[in-house]
Amino acid sequence: MNIFRSILNSLKSIPNVKIAKQITMSGLHEQLVLLNEDKTEFDFIGINSNKDDCLYFRKVSSNFNIEFEAIGNSQILYFEKIKNFAIRNNYSHTEETNNGIPYLIVKTNTNTEQTILLARQIQNEIFGNNENTVYDIVP
């Protein structure tokens, strides 16, 4: 573990090498506040613990929508599960493609606290993650 930390610390000292900020679900509140205050690089952020479970949060006025992009074949199953989650919970959704990649927008239009509850529910029910799961902040 010390070797891994040494490598990470070495990378931090190299110019233009970005290390993703990591949080657990309890850290999502702070990230959504930053997004809502326009203190992020884009008008969205994402959380991702592995290659399949990346959820995006897009600012819509002072609320948020939840989005999912099926970049790889392994994500198509989750795309359908999130779409079904939206339908079961009476959220409208839009399916789009981004350069041929399926993209799902769940129009939650929820405030920060409601968005966190939904993110927890989706991460737990669909991806099997829990409160201790460590997520990279993307982008």
C-alpha positions as CSV (number, residue, x, y, z in Angstrom):
1,M,0.0,0.0,0.0
2,N,2.9,2.4,0.7
3,I,4.3,1.8,-2.8
4,F,0.9,2.7,-4.3
5,R,0.8,5.9,-2.2
6,S,4.3,6.8,-3.3
7,I,3.4,6.3,-7.0
8,L,0.3,8.5,-6.6
9,N,2.3,11.2,-4.8
10,S,4.9,11.1,-7.6
11,L,2.2,11.5,-10.2
12,K,0.8,14.5,-8.4
13,S,4.1,16.3,-8.8
14,I,4.1,15.9,-12.6
15,P,2.6,18.8,-14.4
16,N,-0.7,18.2,-16.3
17,V,-1.3,14.8,-14.7
18,K,-4.8,14.9,-13.1
19,I,-5.7,12.5,-10.4
20,A,-9.5,12.1,-10.0
21,K,-10.9,13.3,-6.7
22,Q,-12.4,10.4,-4.8
23,I,-15.5,10.4,-2.6
24,T,-17.9,8.0,-1.0
25,M,-21.6,8.7,-1.3
26,S,-21.4,11.0,1.8
27,G,-19.2,13.3,-0.3
28,L,-21.7,13.8,-3.1
29,H,-23.5,16.6,-1.3
30,E,-20.4,18.8,-1.5
31,Q,-19.9,18.0,-5.1
32,L,-23.5,18.9,-6.1
33,V,-23.3,22.1,-4.2
34,L,-20.2,23.0,-6.2
35,L,-22.0,22.1,-9.4
36,N,-25.0,24.2,-8.4
37,E,-22.7,27.2,-7.7
38,D,-21.1,26.8,-11.1
39,K,-17.7,25.9,-9.5
40,T,-17.1,22.9,-11.6
41,E,-15.5,22.7,-15.0
42,F,-18.7,21.7,-16.8
43,D,-22.4,21.9,-16.2
44,F,-22.4,18.3,-15.0
45,I,-20.3,15.9,-12.8
46,G,-20.2,12.2,-12.6
47,I,-19.3,9.5,-10.1
48,N,-17.7,6.2,-11.1
49,S,-16.3,3.3,-9.1
50,N,-15.7,0.9,-11.9
51,K,-16.2,0.9,-15.7
52,D,-19.9,0.3,-15.5
53,D,-21.5,2.4,-12.8
54,C,-20.9,6.0,-13.9
55,L,-23.8,8.2,-13.1
56,Y,-23.9,11.8,-14.3
57,F,-25.6,14.7,-12.6
58,R,-26.5,17.6,-14.8
59,K,-27.5,21.0,-13.5
60,V,-31.0,22.1,-14.7
61,S,-31.8,25.6,-13.2
62,S,-31.1,25.0,-9.5
63,N,-32.0,21.3,-9.7
64,F,-30.5,18.2,-11.2
65,N,-31.2,15.4,-13.7
66,I,-29.5,12.0,-13.6
67,E,-27.9,10.7,-16.7
68,F,-26.2,7.5,-17.9
69,E,-24.1,6.7,-20.9
70,A,-23.6,3.1,-22.2
71,I,-20.1,3.5,-23.5
72,G,-19.3,-0.3,-23.5
73,N,-21.4,-3.4,-24.2
74,S,-21.3,-4.3,-20.5
75,Q,-23.3,-1.1,-19.7
76,I,-26.2,-1.8,-22.0
77,L,-27.8,-4.0,-19.3
78,Y,-27.5,-1.1,-16.8
79,F,-28.9,1.3,-19.3
80,E,-32.1,-0.7,-19.5
81,K,-32.2,-1.1,-15.7
82,I,-31.9,2.6,-15.1
83,K,-34.6,3.3,-17.8
84,N,-36.9,0.8,-16.0
85,F,-36.1,2.5,-12.7
86,A,-37.2,5.8,-14.2
87,I,-40.4,4.3,-15.4
88,R,-41.2,2.5,-12.1
89,N,-40.6,5.8,-10.2
90,N,-42.6,8.0,-12.6
91,Y,-39.7,10.0,-14.0
92,S,-39.8,10.9,-17.6
93,H,-36.7,10.0,-19.6
94,T,-35.1,10.7,-22.9
95,E,-32.9,8.3,-24.9
96,E,-30.3,9.9,-27.1
97,T,-27.1,8.9,-28.8
98,N,-23.8,10.7,-28.4
99,N,-21.6,9.7,-31.4
100,G,-23.5,6.5,-31.6
101,I,-23.4,5.8,-27.9
102,P,-26.7,5.3,-26.1
103,Y,-27.3,8.1,-23.6
104,L,-30.2,8.2,-21.1
105,I,-31.5,11.4,-19.4
106,V,-33.7,10.7,-16.4
107,K,-35.6,13.9,-15.9
108,T,-35.7,13.9,-12.1
109,N,-35.5,17.7,-11.7
110,T,-34.6,17.1,-8.0
111,N,-32.9,19.3,-5.4
112,T,-29.6,18.3,-3.9
113,E,-30.9,16.1,-1.1
114,Q,-33.4,14.3,-3.4
115,T,-30.7,13.7,-6.0
116,I,-28.4,12.2,-3.4
117,L,-31.2,9.8,-2.3
118,L,-31.9,8.7,-5.9
119,A,-28.1,8.3,-6.6
120,R,-27.9,6.1,-3.4
121,Q,-30.9,4.1,-4.5
122,I,-29.6,3.6,-8.1
123,Q,-26.1,2.7,-7.0
124,N,-27.4,0.2,-4.5
125,E,-30.2,-1.4,-6.4
126,I,-28.8,-1.4,-9.9
127,F,-25.0,-1.6,-9.3
128,G,-24.8,-3.3,-5.9
129,N,-22.7,-0.5,-4.4
130,N,-23.0,0.7,-0.8
131,E,-22.1,3.7,1.4
132,N,-18.4,2.6,1.5
133,T,-18.0,2.4,-2.3
134,V,-15.3,4.8,-3.4
135,Y,-16.1,6.8,-6.5
136,D,-13.9,8.9,-8.8
137,I,-15.4,12.3,-9.6
138,V,-15.6,12.7,-13.4
139,P,-14.8,14.6,-15.5
